[in-house]
């Protein structure tokens, strides 16, 4: 980074500080990861200098000799990896990708059905504070209080009563397998388009560690930077029937020029995700999450739905008498990075909720095995207890122990300093 350091030492210093932070901390935010050097290199290329409104072979600017090939490679790799007829790799991120889906299929005021945000859904699935819940009529399903799981019979009843034109399945705090076939049956019954938002689990699907929405969902929406381990970006995949509507909605409907450097990095990540090593990683992410869940449960932590089938654990801290935010901030001081999160039927506010959400993609990318999950659970237990009593000595001690484990498992994509 010699050029950056010379031109802008302040920004260069912050980048170095962030590298150090990512190296030294146990990153448990389930939507985060470490990309490879190859993905990082692709994002930092001259491809970002080029305007390319349109699609390969049909652009509004000349000079696309290389860009068309980059985007075609990304498209073909996405189609092959997710077994879908069509792929659009241009959405800037998950929220614009989902907004493009609305543009493709709905008129303002039409009804969309999705999982409620406090139940584990996403803002863009028709939640009130999002454009998707103000410009459209959002109706929301949730999980059962007793099981923490979706009851598809209730989803079906709601769909029959509300007749949504669009149904979203998937979310941001869903620890259980998504029954794509079950949602598809409901969507067919009410004549709705089914969108599987697999942003969180795209890498697990690619690696064969979660069932695929292919053959069930009309549209698959995903970010590329979570379990999939690519750059910050998104993709929309669809059946052939909806290909034109999706493409028109992304451009010219919603966006201008695609971010070609991101497209290149997506192509690289998709190539990486098609290899045997990635399959091992995907299965290990789940094995680690399940091992961590078991270790936390034995220490008295209440897991929403009782555990996990994927990369994510949602923990209700009410029984520990520590608010989620207080726990998250103490864990951060101990070098364990999580996010505070609402739990289903939370009695606290979203900015000060009862839970924390944790996940294993980033630690798995470091090569940390399931045998270390007892240690991780013990750290979380000690720090949550310390948060309650204000025991900063324990927090500091855990931070030292975390650093030692992180040194033993260097993160991919980071420079060795
Ligand atoms: N912010 C993402 C997450 O953390 O799950 C969802 O958009």
Short mmCIF file of C-alpha atoms and ligand atoms in Angstrom, two decimals:
data_model
loop_
_atom_site.label_atom_id
_atom_site.label_comp_id
_atom_site.label_asym_id
_atom_site.label_seq_id
_atom_site.Cartn_x
_atom_site.Cartn_y
_atom_site.Cartn_z
CA UNK A 1 0.00 0.00 0.00
CA UNK A 2 2.97 2.35 -0.56
CA UNK A 3 0.99 4.65 -2.89
CA UNK A 4 -1.91 4.93 -0.47
CA UNK A 5 0.43 5.56 2.44
CA UNK A 6 2.15 8.36 0.50
CA UNK A 7 -1.05 10.01 -0.74
CA UNK A 8 -3.25 9.63 2.32
CA UNK A 9 -1.41 8.43 5.43
CA UNK A 10 -4.54 8.87 7.59
CA UNK A 11 -6.62 6.43 5.54
CA UNK A 12 -3.63 4.08 5.11
CA UNK A 13 -3.16 3.97 8.89
CA UNK A 14 -6.84 3.17 9.42
CA UNK A 15 -6.67 0.34 6.88
CA UNK A 16 -3.65 -1.12 8.69
CA UNK A 17 -5.44 -0.75 12.03
CA UNK A 18 -8.46 -2.58 10.62
CA UNK A 19 -6.22 -5.38 9.30
CA UNK A 20 -4.77 -5.74 12.79
CA UNK A 21 -8.23 -5.73 14.38
CA UNK A 22 -9.47 -8.41 11.99
CA UNK A 23 -6.33 -10.47 12.65
CA UNK A 24 -6.51 -10.24 16.44
CA UNK A 25 -10.23 -10.66 17.12
CA UNK A 26 -12.62 -13.60 17.06
CA UNK A 27 -15.19 -12.41 14.55
CA UNK A 28 -18.51 -14.10 15.22
CA UNK A 29 -20.88 -11.88 13.23
CA UNK A 30 -22.62 -14.49 11.06
CA UNK A 31 -22.83 -12.23 7.99
CA UNK A 32 -19.09 -11.50 7.98
CA UNK A 33 -16.11 -13.43 6.67
CA UNK A 34 -12.54 -13.16 5.36
CA UNK A 35 -12.13 -13.01 1.58
CA UNK A 36 -9.08 -14.49 -0.10
CA UNK A 37 -6.12 -12.50 -1.41
CA UNK A 38 -7.39 -13.28 -4.93
CA UNK A 39 -10.79 -11.71 -4.22
CA UNK A 40 -9.14 -8.68 -2.62
CA UNK A 41 -6.82 -8.26 -5.61
CA UNK A 42 -9.73 -8.40 -8.07
CA UNK A 43 -11.57 -5.64 -6.20
CA UNK A 44 -8.53 -3.37 -6.38
CA UNK A 45 -8.16 -3.36 -10.16
CA UNK A 46 -8.54 -0.89 -13.02
CA UNK A 47 -11.83 -2.59 -13.90
CA UNK A 48 -13.34 0.04 -11.60
CA UNK A 49 -12.39 2.74 -14.14
CA UNK A 50 -14.93 1.53 -16.71
CA UNK A 51 -18.58 2.38 -17.34
CA UNK A 52 -20.62 -0.56 -18.68
CA UNK A 53 -24.34 0.23 -18.53
CA UNK A 54 -26.19 -2.64 -20.14
CA UNK A 55 -25.32 -6.32 -20.30
CA UNK A 56 -22.60 -8.33 -22.13
CA UNK A 57 -22.99 -7.74 -25.89
CA UNK A 58 -25.59 -4.95 -25.36
CA UNK A 59 -23.87 -1.95 -23.79
CA UNK A 60 -24.34 1.79 -23.99
CA UNK A 61 -20.58 2.46 -23.92
CA UNK A 62 -17.78 1.22 -26.16
CA UNK A 63 -14.55 -0.37 -24.97
CA UNK A 64 -16.16 -3.45 -23.39
CA UNK A 65 -13.75 -6.04 -24.89
CA UNK A 66 -12.61 -7.23 -21.48
CA UNK A 67 -15.53 -6.23 -19.28
CA UNK A 68 -18.02 -8.32 -21.30
CA UNK A 69 -15.84 -11.38 -20.72
CA UNK A 70 -15.52 -10.67 -17.00
CA UNK A 71 -19.28 -10.35 -16.56
CA UNK A 72 -20.01 -13.40 -18.74
CA UNK A 73 -17.63 -15.49 -16.63
CA UNK A 74 -19.37 -14.34 -13.44
CA UNK A 75 -22.82 -15.08 -14.91
CA UNK A 76 -21.90 -18.55 -16.18
CA UNK A 77 -20.20 -19.50 -12.90
CA UNK A 78 -23.20 -18.29 -10.87
CA UNK A 79 -25.65 -20.25 -13.03
CA UNK A 80 -23.58 -23.42 -12.76
CA UNK A 81 -22.91 -23.17 -9.02
CA UNK A 82 -26.53 -22.51 -8.05
CA UNK A 83 -28.15 -24.57 -10.84
CA UNK A 84 -30.38 -21.70 -11.96
CA UNK A 85 -31.27 -20.75 -15.58
CA UNK A 86 -30.35 -17.10 -15.28
CA UNK A 87 -28.01 -14.88 -13.28
CA UNK A 88 -27.72 -11.12 -12.93
CA UNK A 89 -24.49 -10.20 -11.13
CA UNK A 90 -24.94 -6.42 -11.15
CA UNK A 91 -26.94 -5.56 -7.98
CA UNK A 92 -24.84 -3.30 -5.77
CA UNK A 93 -25.82 -5.18 -2.62
CA UNK A 94 -28.62 -7.18 -1.02
CA UNK A 95 -31.13 -4.38 -0.45
CA UNK A 96 -30.94 -3.02 -4.03
CA UNK A 97 -31.17 -6.61 -5.30
CA UNK A 98 -34.39 -7.14 -3.37
CA UNK A 99 -35.77 -3.77 -4.45
CA UNK A 100 -35.16 -4.81 -8.06
CA UNK A 101 -37.31 -7.88 -7.42
CA UNK A 102 -40.20 -5.63 -6.32
CA UNK A 103 -39.71 -3.54 -9.44
CA UNK A 104 -39.79 -6.67 -11.59
CA UNK A 105 -43.05 -8.09 -10.23
CA UNK A 106 -45.05 -5.55 -8.20
CA UNK A 107 -46.77 -2.18 -8.52
CA UNK A 108 -46.78 0.21 -5.54
CA UNK A 109 -49.42 -0.89 -3.03
CA UNK A 110 -49.28 -4.57 -4.03
CA UNK A 111 -48.91 -7.13 -1.26
CA UNK A 112 -45.64 -8.80 -0.31
CA UNK A 113 -45.26 -11.45 2.36
CA UNK A 114 -42.06 -12.07 4.30
CA UNK A 115 -40.76 -13.03 7.71
CA UNK A 116 -41.10 -10.20 10.25
CA UNK A 117 -37.79 -8.48 11.03
CA UNK A 118 -37.89 -9.19 14.80
CA UNK A 119 -38.60 -12.85 14.02
CA UNK A 120 -35.45 -13.17 11.91
CA UNK A 121 -36.50 -11.66 8.58
CA UNK A 122 -34.93 -8.76 6.68
CA UNK A 123 -35.93 -5.11 6.34
CA UNK A 124 -36.46 -5.55 2.61
CA UNK A 125 -39.01 -8.33 3.03
CA UNK A 126 -41.79 -5.76 3.48
CA UNK A 127 -40.92 -4.42 6.95
CA UNK A 128 -42.53 -1.06 7.76
CA UNK A 129 -39.48 1.20 8.09
CA UNK A 130 -38.11 0.01 4.72
CA UNK A 131 -39.23 1.37 1.35
CA UNK A 132 -40.50 -2.16 0.75
CA UNK A 133 -42.98 -1.81 3.61
CA UNK A 134 -44.06 1.75 2.81
CA UNK A 135 -44.42 1.60 -0.98
CA UNK A 136 -45.86 -1.92 -0.82
CA UNK A 137 -48.28 -3.63 1.56
CA UNK A 138 -46.22 -5.92 3.76
CA UNK A 139 -47.76 -8.87 5.59
CA UNK A 140 -45.51 -10.80 7.90
CA UNK A 141 -45.18 -14.32 9.24
CA UNK A 142 -43.05 -15.33 12.21
CA UNK A 143 -41.81 -18.28 14.22
CA UNK A 144 -43.65 -20.16 16.92
CA UNK A 145 -43.01 -19.00 20.49
CA UNK A 146 -42.47 -22.55 21.77
CA UNK A 147 -40.27 -23.94 19.00
CA UNK A 148 -38.62 -20.87 17.46
CA UNK A 149 -39.47 -22.41 14.07
CA UNK A 150 -41.77 -21.42 11.22
CA UNK A 151 -45.09 -23.26 11.06
CA UNK A 152 -45.71 -23.54 7.31
CA UNK A 153 -49.41 -24.27 7.85
CA UNK A 154 -49.74 -20.80 9.38
CA UNK A 155 -47.73 -19.28 6.53
CA UNK A 156 -50.13 -20.94 4.11
CA UNK A 157 -53.19 -19.64 6.00
CA UNK A 158 -51.76 -16.10 5.92
CA UNK A 159 -50.97 -16.38 2.21
CA UNK A 160 -54.49 -17.60 1.43
CA UNK A 161 -55.99 -14.74 3.45
CA UNK A 162 -53.73 -11.96 2.11
CA UNK A 163 -53.00 -13.21 -1.46
CA UNK A 164 -49.47 -11.72 -1.75
CA UNK A 165 -48.00 -11.34 -5.23
CA UNK A 166 -44.51 -11.93 -3.86
CA UNK A 167 -43.39 -14.23 -1.05
CA UNK A 168 -39.94 -14.03 0.54
CA UNK A 169 -38.41 -16.90 2.44
CA UNK A 170 -35.07 -16.61 4.23
CA UNK A 171 -33.78 -13.94 6.56
CA UNK A 172 -30.97 -12.65 8.72
CA UNK A 173 -31.45 -14.55 11.98
CA UNK A 174 -32.81 -17.91 10.89
CA UNK A 175 -30.88 -20.77 12.52
CA UNK A 176 -32.86 -23.56 10.86
CA UNK A 177 -33.03 -25.16 7.41
CA UNK A 178 -35.35 -23.31 5.04
CA UNK A 179 -37.97 -25.59 3.50
CA UNK A 180 -37.87 -24.16 -0.02
CA UNK A 181 -40.22 -26.85 -1.36
CA UNK A 182 -42.80 -26.04 1.33
CA UNK A 183 -42.74 -22.32 0.52
CA UNK A 184 -42.91 -23.08 -3.20
CA UNK A 185 -46.08 -25.11 -2.73
CA UNK A 186 -47.70 -22.16 -0.91
CA UNK A 187 -46.55 -19.69 -3.57
CA UNK A 188 -48.00 -21.87 -6.36
CA UNK A 189 -51.29 -22.20 -4.49
CA UNK A 190 -51.77 -18.42 -4.23
CA UNK A 191 -50.14 -17.55 -7.57
CA UNK A 192 -47.23 -15.67 -5.98
CA UNK A 193 -43.63 -15.37 -7.13
CA UNK A 194 -41.36 -17.08 -4.59
CA UNK A 195 -38.09 -15.32 -3.77
CA UNK A 196 -35.54 -17.25 -1.74
CA UNK A 197 -33.30 -14.70 -0.03
CA UNK A 198 -30.30 -16.93 0.65
CA UNK A 199 -27.82 -14.14 1.45
CA UNK A 200 -26.80 -15.75 4.73
CA UNK A 201 -26.58 -19.33 3.49
CA UNK A 202 -25.40 -18.93 -0.13
CA UNK A 203 -21.99 -20.39 0.72
CA UNK A 204 -23.59 -23.33 2.49
CA UNK A 205 -25.79 -24.00 -0.55
CA UNK A 206 -22.81 -23.72 -2.90
CA UNK A 207 -20.85 -26.11 -0.70
CA UNK A 208 -23.69 -28.61 -0.33
CA UNK A 209 -24.25 -27.93 3.38
CA UNK A 210 -27.83 -26.60 2.98
CA UNK A 211 -30.52 -27.73 0.49
CA UNK A 212 -30.72 -25.69 -2.70
CA UNK A 213 -33.65 -23.45 -3.66
CA UNK A 214 -33.14 -24.47 -7.33
CA UNK A 215 -36.25 -26.13 -8.69
CA UNK A 216 -38.41 -24.46 -6.02
CA UNK A 217 -37.84 -20.68 -6.01
CA UNK A 218 -38.67 -18.47 -8.99
CA UNK A 219 -35.99 -16.02 -7.95
CA UNK A 220 -32.96 -16.43 -5.71
CA UNK A 221 -31.52 -13.29 -4.16
CA UNK A 222 -28.16 -13.28 -2.45
CA UNK A 223 -25.39 -11.06 -1.32
CA UNK A 224 -21.94 -12.33 -2.23
CA UNK A 225 -19.97 -11.43 0.89
CA UNK A 226 -21.36 -13.60 3.68
CA UNK A 227 -20.86 -17.39 3.79
CA UNK A 228 -20.14 -17.22 0.02
CA UNK A 229 -16.90 -15.37 0.88
CA UNK A 230 -16.86 -12.95 -2.03
CA UNK A 231 -16.71 -9.15 -2.30
CA UNK A 232 -19.50 -6.90 -1.03
CA UNK A 233 -22.10 -7.26 -3.78
CA UNK A 234 -25.16 -9.26 -4.77
CA UNK A 235 -26.72 -11.46 -7.42
CA UNK A 236 -30.23 -12.29 -8.59
CA UNK A 237 -30.75 -15.73 -10.08
CA UNK A 238 -33.99 -16.86 -11.66
CA UNK A 239 -35.80 -19.29 -13.86
CA UNK A 240 -35.75 -18.54 -17.60
CA UNK A 241 -39.35 -17.32 -17.37
CA UNK A 242 -38.35 -14.36 -15.19
CA UNK A 243 -34.92 -13.58 -16.69
CA UNK A 244 -36.00 -10.56 -18.74
CA UNK A 245 -38.04 -9.03 -15.92
CA UNK A 246 -35.10 -9.34 -13.52
CA UNK A 247 -32.58 -7.87 -15.96
CA UNK A 248 -34.85 -4.94 -16.86
CA UNK A 249 -35.49 -4.22 -13.20
CA UNK A 250 -31.79 -4.11 -12.26
CA UNK A 251 -30.86 -2.02 -15.32
CA UNK A 252 -32.32 0.34 -16.40
CA UNK A 253 -35.01 0.01 -13.73
CA UNK A 254 -32.97 0.63 -10.62
CA UNK A 255 -29.25 0.97 -11.24
CA UNK A 256 -26.77 2.59 -13.58
CA UNK A 257 -23.32 1.24 -14.38
CA UNK A 258 -22.29 -2.04 -12.77
CA UNK A 259 -19.25 -2.10 -10.48
CA UNK A 260 -16.98 -4.09 -12.76
CA UNK A 261 -14.23 -4.61 -10.18
CA UNK A 262 -16.84 -6.17 -7.91
CA UNK A 263 -18.15 -8.31 -10.77
CA UNK A 264 -14.62 -9.63 -11.32
CA UNK A 265 -14.21 -10.42 -7.62
CA UNK A 266 -17.61 -12.17 -7.62
CA UNK A 267 -16.37 -14.32 -10.52
CA UNK A 268 -13.24 -15.20 -8.54
CA UNK A 269 -15.25 -16.05 -5.41
CA UNK A 270 -17.61 -18.24 -7.47
CA UNK A 271 -14.61 -20.10 -8.90
CA UNK A 272 -13.27 -20.63 -5.38
CA UNK A 273 -16.72 -21.76 -4.19
CA UNK A 274 -16.90 -24.48 -6.83
CA UNK A 275 -13.84 -26.31 -5.45
CA UNK A 276 -13.55 -29.24 -3.04
CA UNK A 277 -11.89 -27.08 -0.39
CA UNK A 278 -14.94 -24.84 -0.28
CA UNK A 279 -17.23 -27.83 0.24
CA UNK A 280 -15.14 -28.80 3.26
CA UNK A 281 -15.32 -25.21 4.55
CA UNK A 282 -19.13 -25.10 4.15
CA UNK A 283 -19.65 -28.34 6.08
CA UNK A 284 -17.15 -27.24 8.73
CA UNK A 285 -19.03 -23.94 9.21
CA UNK A 286 -22.12 -25.97 10.17
CA UNK A 287 -20.16 -28.46 12.31
CA UNK A 288 -18.54 -25.57 14.18
CA UNK A 289 -21.87 -23.79 14.74
CA UNK A 290 -23.48 -26.98 16.05
CA UNK A 291 -20.53 -27.70 18.34
CA UNK A 292 -20.58 -24.11 19.65
CA UNK A 293 -24.35 -24.32 20.19
CA UNK A 294 -23.98 -27.51 22.22
CA UNK A 295 -21.17 -26.02 24.31
CA UNK A 296 -23.20 -22.86 24.98
CA UNK A 297 -26.32 -24.86 25.88
CA UNK A 298 -24.40 -26.85 28.50
CA UNK A 299 -23.42 -23.49 30.04
CA UNK A 300 -27.06 -22.46 30.38
CA UNK A 301 -27.41 -20.30 27.28
CA UNK A 302 -30.87 -20.33 25.70
CA UNK A 303 -30.66 -20.87 21.95
CA UNK A 304 -33.64 -19.79 19.85
CA UNK A 305 -35.09 -22.99 18.31
CA UNK A 306 -32.77 -25.00 20.59
CA UNK A 307 -29.76 -25.02 18.27
CA UNK A 308 -28.82 -24.62 14.62
CA UNK A 309 -28.80 -26.37 11.25
CA UNK A 310 -26.57 -23.76 9.65
CA UNK A 311 -23.91 -21.15 10.44
CA UNK A 312 -25.86 -19.08 12.94
CA UNK A 313 -26.92 -19.11 16.58
CA UNK A 314 -29.45 -16.71 18.06
CA UNK A 315 -29.05 -16.48 21.82
CA UNK A 316 -31.69 -15.15 24.21
CA UNK A 317 -29.83 -13.68 27.20
CA UNK A 318 -32.95 -12.92 29.26
CA UNK A 319 -32.22 -15.91 31.51
CA UNK A 320 -28.70 -14.60 32.15
CA UNK A 321 -30.16 -11.23 33.14
CA UNK A 322 -27.77 -9.37 30.81
CA UNK A 323 -29.16 -7.24 27.94
CA UNK A 324 -27.86 -8.16 24.47
CA UNK A 325 -26.18 -4.81 23.96
CA UNK A 326 -24.34 -4.94 27.31
CA UNK A 327 -23.11 -8.46 26.47
CA UNK A 328 -22.09 -7.50 22.91
CA UNK A 329 -20.07 -4.52 24.10
CA UNK A 330 -18.28 -6.54 26.80
CA UNK A 331 -17.52 -9.29 24.26
CA UNK A 332 -16.13 -6.65 21.91
CA UNK A 333 -13.81 -5.42 24.67
CA UNK A 334 -12.70 -9.05 25.06
CA UNK A 335 -11.88 -9.31 21.34
CA UNK A 336 -15.01 -11.33 20.48
CA UNK A 337 -17.09 -9.48 17.90
CA UNK A 338 -20.83 -10.22 17.80
CA UNK A 339 -23.98 -8.18 17.23
CA UNK A 340 -26.86 -7.61 19.61
CA UNK A 341 -30.12 -8.79 18.11
CA UNK A 342 -33.81 -9.05 18.83
CA UNK A 343 -35.09 -12.52 19.62
CA UNK A 344 -38.60 -13.67 18.63
CA UNK A 345 -41.26 -12.14 20.94
CA UNK A 346 -38.62 -9.83 22.41
CA UNK A 347 -39.97 -7.55 25.12
CA UNK A 348 -37.05 -5.13 24.71
CA UNK A 349 -36.47 -2.56 21.94
CA UNK A 350 -34.50 -3.30 18.71
CA UNK A 351 -31.72 -0.90 19.73
CA UNK A 352 -31.49 -2.54 23.17
CA UNK A 353 -32.72 -6.10 22.64
CA UNK A 354 -32.51 -9.34 24.64
CA UNK A 355 -30.24 -11.33 22.40
CA UNK A 356 -26.99 -11.68 20.55
CA UNK A 357 -26.49 -13.29 17.15
CA UNK A 358 -23.32 -15.24 16.46
CA UNK A 359 -22.00 -17.35 13.60
CA UNK A 360 -19.03 -19.42 12.54
CA UNK A 361 -18.14 -18.49 8.91
CA UNK A 362 -15.19 -16.23 9.70
CA UNK A 363 -13.63 -18.45 12.34
CA UNK A 364 -14.02 -21.45 10.02
CA UNK A 365 -12.24 -19.53 7.24
CA UNK A 366 -9.32 -19.22 9.70
CA UNK A 367 -9.27 -23.01 10.00
CA UNK A 368 -10.41 -23.08 13.64
CA UNK A 369 -11.80 -26.59 14.29
CA UNK A 370 -14.85 -27.79 16.25
CA UNK A 371 -12.55 -28.95 19.07
CA UNK A 372 -11.96 -25.26 19.96
CA UNK A 373 -15.69 -24.48 20.35
CA UNK A 374 -15.62 -25.41 24.04
CA UNK A 375 -13.01 -22.70 24.59
CA UNK A 376 -15.05 -20.17 22.60
CA UNK A 377 -18.22 -20.99 24.58
CA UNK A 378 -16.31 -20.70 27.84
CA UNK A 379 -15.02 -17.24 26.85
CA UNK A 380 -18.54 -16.10 25.99
CA UNK A 381 -19.80 -17.48 29.30
CA UNK A 382 -17.08 -15.75 31.33
CA UNK A 383 -17.50 -12.41 29.55
CA UNK A 384 -21.31 -12.39 29.78
CA UNK A 385 -21.01 -13.10 33.51
CA UNK A 386 -18.33 -10.39 33.81
CA UNK A 387 -20.58 -7.92 31.96
CA UNK A 388 -23.16 -8.37 34.69
CA UNK A 389 -20.76 -7.68 37.54
CA UNK A 390 -18.49 -5.15 35.80
CA UNK A 391 -15.50 -7.50 36.09
CA UNK A 392 -13.14 -5.87 33.56
CA UNK A 393 -10.21 -7.96 34.76
CA UNK A 394 -11.85 -11.11 33.36
CA UNK A 395 -12.69 -9.26 30.12
CA UNK A 396 -9.02 -8.25 29.73
CA UNK A 397 -7.83 -11.79 30.51
CA UNK A 398 -10.13 -13.27 27.86
CA UNK A 399 -8.85 -10.73 25.35
CA UNK A 400 -5.31 -12.07 25.87
CA UNK A 401 -6.49 -15.66 25.45
CA UNK A 402 -8.44 -14.76 22.28
CA UNK A 403 -5.36 -13.10 20.78
CA UNK A 404 -3.29 -16.25 21.43
CA UNK A 405 -5.80 -18.45 19.58
CA UNK A 406 -6.05 -15.97 16.70
CA UNK A 407 -2.26 -15.99 16.37
CA UNK A 408 -2.39 -19.77 16.06
CA UNK A 409 -4.94 -19.58 13.19
CA UNK A 410 -3.96 -16.69 10.87
CA UNK A 411 -6.84 -15.26 8.84
CA UNK A 412 -6.82 -15.60 5.05
CA UNK A 413 -6.45 -12.46 2.96
CA UNK A 414 -4.59 -10.46 5.58
CA UNK A 415 -0.98 -9.34 5.21
CA UNK A 416 1.46 -10.89 7.64
CA UNK A 417 3.10 -8.01 9.50
N1 LIG B 1 -26.78 -6.74 7.60
C1 LIG B 1 -27.02 -8.11 7.19
C2 LIG B 1 -26.78 -9.06 8.31
O1 LIG B 1 -25.92 -8.79 9.14
O2 LIG B 1 -27.43 -10.09 8.39
C3 LIG B 1 -28.35 -8.26 6.60
O3 LIG B 1 -28.57 -7.29 5.65
#
